[in-house]
mmCIF file of C-alpha atoms in Angstrom:
data_model
loop_
_atom_site.group_PDB
_atom_site.id
_atom_site.type_symbol
_atom_site.label_atom_id
_atom_site.label_comp_id
_atom_site.label_asym_id
_atom_site.label_seq_id
_atom_site.Cartn_x
_atom_site.Cartn_y
_atom_site.Cartn_z
ATOM 1 C CA VAL A 1305 14.225 -32.677 0.719
ATOM 2 C CA LEU A 1306 13.987 -29.529 2.828
ATOM 3 C CA PHE A 1307 13.231 -29.323 6.538
ATOM 4 C CA PRO A 1308 13.682 -26.096 8.566
ATOM 5 C CA LYS A 1309 17.436 -26.700 9.169
ATOM 6 C CA THR A 1310 18.036 -29.751 7.003
ATOM 7 C CA LEU A 1311 18.672 -30.541 3.345
ATOM 8 C CA LEU A 1312 18.988 -33.902 1.593
ATOM 9 C CA VAL A 1313 19.956 -34.054 -2.073
ATOM 10 C CA ALA A 1314 19.684 -37.416 -3.830
ATOM 11 C CA GLY A 1315 20.609 -38.297 -7.401
ATOM 12 C CA TYR A 1316 19.287 -41.294 -9.321
ATOM 13 C CA GLY A 1317 20.062 -43.130 -12.545
ATOM 14 C CA LYS A 1318 17.642 -43.612 -15.427
ATOM 15 C CA ASN A 1319 16.253 -46.813 -13.925
ATOM 16 C CA GLY A 1320 15.791 -45.349 -10.448
ATOM 17 C CA GLN A 1321 18.970 -46.701 -8.893
ATOM 18 C CA LEU A 1322 20.387 -44.381 -6.224
ATOM 19 C CA LEU A 1323 23.726 -42.943 -7.358
ATOM 20 C CA MET A 1324 24.515 -40.517 -4.567
ATOM 21 C CA ALA A 1325 22.923 -38.769 -1.581
ATOM 22 C CA HIS A 1326 24.279 -35.820 0.389
ATOM 23 C CA TYR A 1327 23.018 -34.612 3.766
ATOM 24 C CA HIS A 1328 23.425 -31.048 5.063
ATOM 25 C CA ARG A 1329 22.460 -29.706 8.483
ATOM 26 C CA ALA A 1330 22.572 -26.111 9.723
ATOM 27 C CA ASP A 1331 23.976 -25.356 13.175
ATOM 28 C CA ALA A 1332 21.672 -24.919 16.138
ATOM 29 C CA ASP A 1333 21.817 -21.102 16.012
ATOM 30 C CA THR A 1334 20.595 -20.894 12.417
ATOM 31 C CA PRO A 1335 16.964 -19.716 12.177
ATOM 32 C CA ASP A 1336 14.392 -22.078 10.698
ATOM 33 C CA TRP A 1337 14.131 -21.858 6.902
ATOM 34 C CA ASP A 1338 17.225 -19.634 6.735
ATOM 35 C CA LEU A 1339 17.700 -18.603 3.095
ATOM 36 C CA LYS A 1340 21.487 -18.247 3.401
ATOM 37 C CA PHE A 1341 21.850 -21.857 4.565
ATOM 38 C CA PHE A 1342 19.848 -23.240 1.652
ATOM 39 C CA GLU A 1343 21.271 -20.925 -1.001
ATOM 40 C CA HIS A 1344 24.832 -21.760 0.048
ATOM 41 C CA ASP A 1345 24.120 -25.440 -0.558
ATOM 42 C CA PHE A 1346 22.231 -24.772 -3.780
ATOM 43 C CA ILE A 1347 25.358 -23.071 -5.101
ATOM 44 C CA ASN A 1348 28.001 -25.471 -3.750
ATOM 45 C CA GLU A 1349 26.302 -28.865 -3.866
ATOM 46 C CA LYS A 1350 27.708 -30.735 -6.882
ATOM 47 C CA LEU A 1351 24.525 -32.765 -7.350
ATOM 48 C CA LEU A 1352 22.698 -29.493 -8.040
ATOM 49 C CA GLY A 1353 25.175 -28.423 -10.710
ATOM 50 C CA VAL A 1354 22.522 -28.877 -13.409
ATOM 51 C CA PRO A 1355 19.383 -27.254 -11.922
ATOM 52 C CA GLN A 1356 17.161 -28.673 -14.673
ATOM 53 C CA GLN A 1357 17.800 -32.163 -13.296
ATOM 54 C CA VAL A 1358 15.929 -31.331 -10.095
ATOM 55 C CA LYS A 1359 12.555 -32.982 -10.703
ATOM 56 C CA THR A 1360 10.943 -33.047 -7.259
ATOM 57 C CA ILE A 1361 11.284 -31.005 -4.075
ATOM 58 C CA PHE A 1362 9.939 -32.407 -0.790
ATOM 59 C CA ILE A 1363 9.018 -29.899 1.928
ATOM 60 C CA GLY A 1364 8.906 -30.896 5.613
ATOM 61 C CA ASN A 1365 6.789 -28.125 7.082
ATOM 62 C CA GLU A 1366 4.500 -28.734 10.061
ATOM 63 C CA GLU A 1367 2.060 -26.140 8.694
ATOM 64 C CA SER A 1368 -0.053 -28.683 6.872
ATOM 65 C CA LEU A 1369 -3.577 -30.054 6.702
ATOM 66 C CA ILE A 1370 -5.290 -33.169 5.296
ATOM 67 C CA VAL A 1371 -8.840 -32.672 4.013
ATOM 68 C CA PRO A 1372 -11.110 -35.567 2.915
ATOM 69 C CA MET A 1373 -12.006 -35.353 -0.769
ATOM 70 C CA GLU A 1374 -15.753 -35.050 -0.150
ATOM 71 C CA LEU A 1375 -15.187 -32.002 2.090
ATOM 72 C CA TYR A 1376 -12.520 -30.307 -0.023
ATOM 73 C CA ASN A 1377 -12.938 -26.797 -1.364
ATOM 74 C CA GLU A 1378 -9.658 -25.225 -2.487
ATOM 75 C CA LYS A 1379 -10.189 -21.691 -1.176
ATOM 76 C CA ALA A 1380 -11.888 -22.798 2.048
ATOM 77 C CA ALA A 1381 -9.130 -25.332 2.747
ATOM 78 C CA GLN A 1382 -6.378 -22.751 2.213
ATOM 79 C CA ASP A 1383 -8.197 -20.221 4.388
ATOM 80 C CA TRP A 1384 -8.610 -22.854 7.118
ATOM 81 C CA LEU A 1385 -4.915 -23.795 6.968
ATOM 82 C CA LYS A 1386 -3.888 -20.134 7.221
ATOM 83 C CA SER A 1387 -6.298 -19.605 10.118
ATOM 84 C CA ILE A 1388 -5.105 -22.646 12.111
ATOM 85 C CA TYR A 1389 -1.433 -21.660 11.913
ATOM 86 C CA ALA A 1390 -1.809 -17.872 11.615
ATOM 87 C CA LEU A 1391 0.286 -18.039 8.442
ATOM 88 C CA SER A 1392 2.020 -15.041 6.973
ATOM 89 C CA PRO A 1393 0.246 -13.638 3.891
ATOM 90 C CA ARG A 1394 3.471 -14.433 2.002
ATOM 91 C CA MET A 1395 3.228 -18.148 2.761
ATOM 92 C CA VAL A 1396 2.650 -20.177 -0.408
ATOM 93 C CA VAL A 1397 0.273 -23.137 -0.075
ATOM 94 C CA TYR A 1398 0.651 -26.255 -2.216
ATOM 95 C CA THR A 1399 -1.763 -29.174 -2.499
ATOM 96 C CA GLN A 1400 -1.192 -32.838 -3.272
ATOM 97 C CA PHE A 1401 -4.035 -35.270 -3.869
ATOM 98 C CA LEU A 1402 -3.578 -38.478 -1.879
ATOM 99 C CA LYS A 1403 -5.251 -41.119 -4.008
ATOM 100 C CA SER A 1404 -4.787 -43.855 -1.410
ATOM 101 C CA ALA A 1405 -6.538 -41.782 1.262
ATOM 102 C CA GLU A 1406 -8.997 -39.975 -1.030
ATOM 103 C CA ALA A 1407 -7.903 -36.691 0.514
ATOM 104 C CA HIS A 1408 -5.999 -33.515 -0.261
ATOM 105 C CA TYR A 1409 -2.772 -32.714 1.576
ATOM 106 C CA LEU A 1410 -2.111 -28.964 1.945
ATOM 107 C CA PHE A 1411 1.296 -27.714 3.049
ATOM 108 C CA GLY A 1412 2.867 -24.283 3.327
ATOM 109 C CA VAL A 1413 6.207 -23.043 2.013
ATOM 110 C CA PRO A 1414 7.648 -19.729 3.294
ATOM 111 C CA GLY A 1415 7.241 -17.177 0.518
ATOM 112 C CA GLU A 1416 10.893 -16.136 0.239
ATOM 113 C CA LEU A 1417 12.016 -19.767 0.207
ATOM 114 C CA ASP A 1418 9.474 -20.547 -2.509
ATOM 115 C CA LYS A 1419 10.923 -17.733 -4.642
ATOM 116 C CA LEU A 1420 14.447 -19.037 -4.041
ATOM 117 C CA LEU A 1421 13.471 -22.562 -5.090
ATOM 118 C CA HIS A 1422 11.879 -21.361 -8.305
ATOM 119 C CA ARG A 1423 14.811 -19.057 -9.067
ATOM 120 C CA TYR A 1424 17.283 -21.934 -8.882
ATOM 121 C CA PHE A 1425 15.210 -24.862 -10.120
ATOM 122 C CA GLY A 1426 12.374 -23.511 -12.253
ATOM 123 C CA SER A 1427 9.110 -25.346 -11.639
ATOM 124 C CA PRO A 1428 9.794 -28.821 -10.218
ATOM 125 C CA LYS A 1429 7.086 -30.907 -8.607
ATOM 126 C CA MET A 1430 6.461 -29.788 -5.009
ATOM 127 C CA LEU A 1431 5.436 -32.498 -2.532
ATOM 128 C CA PRO A 1432 5.158 -32.824 1.250
ATOM 129 C CA ALA A 1433 8.138 -34.640 2.766
ATOM 130 C CA ALA A 1434 5.898 -37.465 3.957
ATOM 131 C CA ALA A 1435 4.350 -38.067 0.527
ATOM 132 C CA PHE A 1436 5.892 -41.533 0.397
ATOM 133 C CA HIS A 1437 3.856 -42.524 3.461
ATOM 134 C CA PHE A 1438 0.787 -42.505 1.230
ATOM 135 C CA HIS A 1439 2.287 -44.108 -1.869
ATOM 136 C CA LYS A 1440 0.996 -47.675 -2.338
ATOM 137 C CA PRO A 1441 0.062 -48.266 1.322
ATOM 138 C CA GLU A 1442 0.649 -51.698 2.823
ATOM 139 C CA ARG A 1443 -2.813 -53.279 2.844
ATOM 140 C CA ALA A 1444 -1.557 -56.439 4.515
ATOM 141 C CA ILE A 1445 -0.239 -54.747 7.680
ATOM 142 C CA PRO A 1446 -2.908 -54.252 10.391
ATOM 143 C CA ASN A 1447 -1.070 -51.450 12.234
ATOM 144 C CA LEU A 1448 1.784 -49.625 10.500
ATOM 145 C CA LEU A 1449 3.323 -46.447 11.909
ATOM 146 C CA GLN A 1450 5.597 -44.666 9.428
ATOM 147 C CA LEU A 1451 8.082 -42.158 10.821
ATOM 148 C CA LEU A 1452 10.182 -39.575 9.023
ATOM 149 C CA ILE A 1453 12.580 -37.975 11.485
ATOM 150 C CA THR A 1454 15.238 -35.286 11.335
ATOM 151 C CA GLN A 1455 17.511 -34.157 14.166
ATOM 152 C CA ASP A 1456 14.628 -32.545 16.058
ATOM 153 C CA LYS A 1457 11.407 -32.957 14.070
ATOM 154 C CA ALA A 1458 9.271 -35.929 13.128
ATOM 155 C CA ILE A 1459 6.346 -36.713 10.867
ATOM 156 C CA ALA A 1460 4.267 -39.764 11.786
ATOM 157 C CA THR A 1461 1.504 -41.559 9.884
ATOM 158 C CA LEU A 1462 -0.594 -44.456 11.142
ATOM 159 C CA GLN A 1463 -2.323 -46.738 8.647
ATOM 160 C CA GLN A 1464 -4.451 -49.749 9.463
ATOM 161 C CA ASN A 1465 -4.669 -52.243 6.602
ATOM 162 C CA GLY A 1466 -3.666 -49.396 4.296
ATOM 163 C CA ASP A 1467 -6.296 -46.920 5.541
ATOM 164 C CA LEU A 1468 -5.100 -43.578 6.911
ATOM 165 C CA LYS A 1469 -6.008 -43.197 10.598
ATOM 166 C CA TRP A 1470 -3.628 -40.582 12.044
ATOM 167 C CA HIS A 1471 -0.989 -38.097 10.843
ATOM 168 C CA ARG A 1472 1.035 -35.594 12.852
ATOM 169 C CA HIS A 1473 4.135 -33.356 12.862
ATOM 170 C CA PHE A 1474 5.911 -32.881 16.192
ATOM 171 C CA GLU A 1475 9.242 -31.935 17.738
ATOM 172 C CA PHE A 1476 11.332 -34.349 19.792
ATOM 173 C CA SER A 1477 14.611 -34.410 21.705
ATOM 174 C CA ASN A 1478 15.468 -38.108 21.967
ATOM 175 C CA ALA A 1479 14.282 -41.623 21.205
ATOM 176 C CA GLU A 1480 12.220 -41.676 24.399
ATOM 177 C CA ASP A 1481 10.102 -38.784 23.051
ATOM 178 C CA LEU A 1482 9.397 -40.765 19.894
ATOM 179 C CA ALA A 1483 8.611 -43.878 21.916
ATOM 180 C CA PHE A 1484 6.210 -41.873 24.089
ATOM 181 C CA GLN A 1485 4.348 -40.554 21.030
ATOM 182 C CA ALA A 1486 4.054 -44.065 19.607
ATOM 183 C CA ALA A 1487 3.002 -45.598 22.935
ATOM 184 C CA ASN A 1488 0.401 -42.875 23.487
ATOM 185 C CA LEU A 1489 -0.940 -43.485 19.983
ATOM 186 C CA CYS A 1490 -1.243 -47.192 20.776
ATOM 187 C CA ARG A 1491 -3.236 -46.325 23.875
ATOM 188 C CA GLU A 1492 -5.557 -43.943 21.991
ATOM 189 C CA MET A 1493 -6.146 -46.390 19.132
ATOM 190 C CA HIS A 1494 -6.339 -49.517 21.359
ATOM 191 C CA ILE A 1495 -3.364 -51.161 19.626
ATOM 192 C CA PRO A 1496 -1.221 -53.613 21.644
ATOM 193 C CA ARG A 1497 2.289 -52.165 21.519
ATOM 194 C CA ILE A 1498 3.733 -55.501 20.435
ATOM 195 C CA ASP A 1499 1.450 -55.440 17.358
ATOM 196 C CA LEU A 1500 2.610 -52.025 16.105
ATOM 197 C CA GLN A 1501 4.968 -52.240 13.144
ATOM 198 C CA ILE A 1502 7.165 -49.178 12.580
ATOM 199 C CA GLU A 1503 8.952 -48.082 9.424
ATOM 200 C CA CYS A 1504 11.434 -45.357 10.306
ATOM 201 C CA ALA A 1505 13.030 -43.170 7.613
ATOM 202 C CA MET A 1506 15.730 -40.951 9.092
ATOM 203 C CA LEU A 1507 17.554 -37.754 8.239
ATOM 204 C CA CYS A 1508 19.859 -36.971 11.169
ATOM 205 C CA GLU A 1509 23.421 -37.300 12.491
ATOM 206 C CA ASP A 1510 22.821 -40.043 15.068
ATOM 207 C CA CYS A 1511 20.135 -41.992 13.219
ATOM 208 C CA ASP A 1512 21.493 -45.433 14.064
ATOM 209 C CA ASP A 1513 21.513 -44.659 17.783
ATOM 210 C CA VAL A 1514 17.937 -43.345 17.674
ATOM 211 C CA ALA A 1515 16.680 -46.385 15.762
ATOM 212 C CA LEU A 1516 18.433 -48.847 18.070
ATOM 213 C CA GLU A 1517 16.891 -47.105 21.063
ATOM 214 C CA LEU A 1518 13.448 -47.335 19.459
ATOM 215 C CA GLU A 1519 13.966 -51.067 18.942
ATOM 216 C CA ARG A 1520 14.042 -51.437 22.741
ATOM 217 C CA TYR A 1521 10.434 -50.229 22.885
ATOM 218 C CA PHE A 1522 9.094 -51.516 19.571
ATOM 219 C CA PRO A 1523 10.724 -54.695 18.277
ATOM 220 C CA LYS A 1524 8.836 -54.612 14.964
ATOM 221 C CA ILE A 1525 10.780 -51.697 13.516
ATOM 222 C CA LYS A 1526 12.375 -51.405 10.076
ATOM 223 C CA TRP A 1527 14.871 -48.664 9.334
ATOM 224 C CA THR A 1528 17.281 -50.040 6.713
ATOM 225 C CA ASN A 1529 17.402 -52.486 3.833
ATOM 226 C CA ALA A 1530 20.195 -54.231 5.703
ATOM 227 C CA HIS A 1531 19.925 -57.455 3.728
ATOM 228 C CA ALA A 1532 20.791 -55.565 0.537
ATOM 229 C CA LEU A 1533 22.838 -52.665 1.848
ATOM 230 C CA SER A 1534 25.205 -54.216 4.362
ATOM 231 C CA GLU A 1535 28.254 -52.777 2.608
ATOM 232 C CA ILE A 1536 26.853 -49.258 2.196
ATOM 233 C CA ALA A 1537 27.567 -46.430 4.641
ATOM 234 C CA ASN A 1538 24.650 -44.333 5.918
ATOM 235 C CA GLU A 1539 22.110 -47.033 5.138
ATOM 236 C CA HIS A 1540 19.354 -44.956 6.718
ATOM 237 C CA LEU A 1541 19.817 -42.222 4.074
ATOM 238 C CA VAL A 1542 19.692 -44.838 1.329
ATOM 239 C CA PHE A 1543 16.526 -46.289 2.854
ATOM 240 C CA LEU A 1544 14.890 -42.845 2.822
ATOM 241 C CA ALA A 1545 16.128 -41.944 -0.668
ATOM 242 C CA LEU A 1546 14.655 -45.115 -2.151
ATOM 243 C CA ARG A 1547 11.319 -44.417 -0.463
ATOM 244 C CA LEU A 1548 11.307 -40.886 -1.864
ATOM 245 C CA TYR A 1549 12.023 -42.020 -5.420
ATOM 246 C CA ALA A 1550 8.967 -44.280 -5.383
ATOM 247 C CA CYS A 1551 6.628 -41.292 -5.354
ATOM 248 C CA ALA A 1552 8.823 -38.580 -6.894
ATOM 249 C CA LEU A 1553 8.224 -39.003 -10.615
#
């Protein structure tokens, strides 16, 4: 999983059991999508010792767009994405079809990073970081907000009875910023805050603190598999890694 300053590498057994997960974070002065940061970890990360074993790469880039299937035209959609974000001509655009939403998800990858990924790992499947938000949606939950957060960036998806209603990338500084986004969404969508269920997958240093703060505002929040993982360190990374595996292969 790659975000602008963040890398998560997870390794699984043949039956999908999580064997190991390593988290890497660049310092604050490192530019977004810095090739040296990623290449250093590609070379030194033991889980990447056999590049052919890398099956799926998840990209967390805010330069993305969801287009309903009935409106989708590949060239027009890519042109629209590039126009909205004023993308560099070197930006590479990938598309994933979201069966559950009957829509296409377009997301950009910086051109030099795309070359680096293919040089090290060949041609693995490329997916948006939030792909698991759309994998087998929870039809029985009236209002489910799924969050994927790093140290400073978040991706949020609202589904009502499994139907996609809202999706957004945004930056944040603390748990209060996340709570504000969720509370504002409740206001816009006329959802009583107490009725909003949140599933929070996290990729950051102080994840437990952030999640506990969010619990103050939204009591219906899930961010670990605590009943099964009580003896495992960094439960939040395990929680995320298991969600990723569900849609990776």
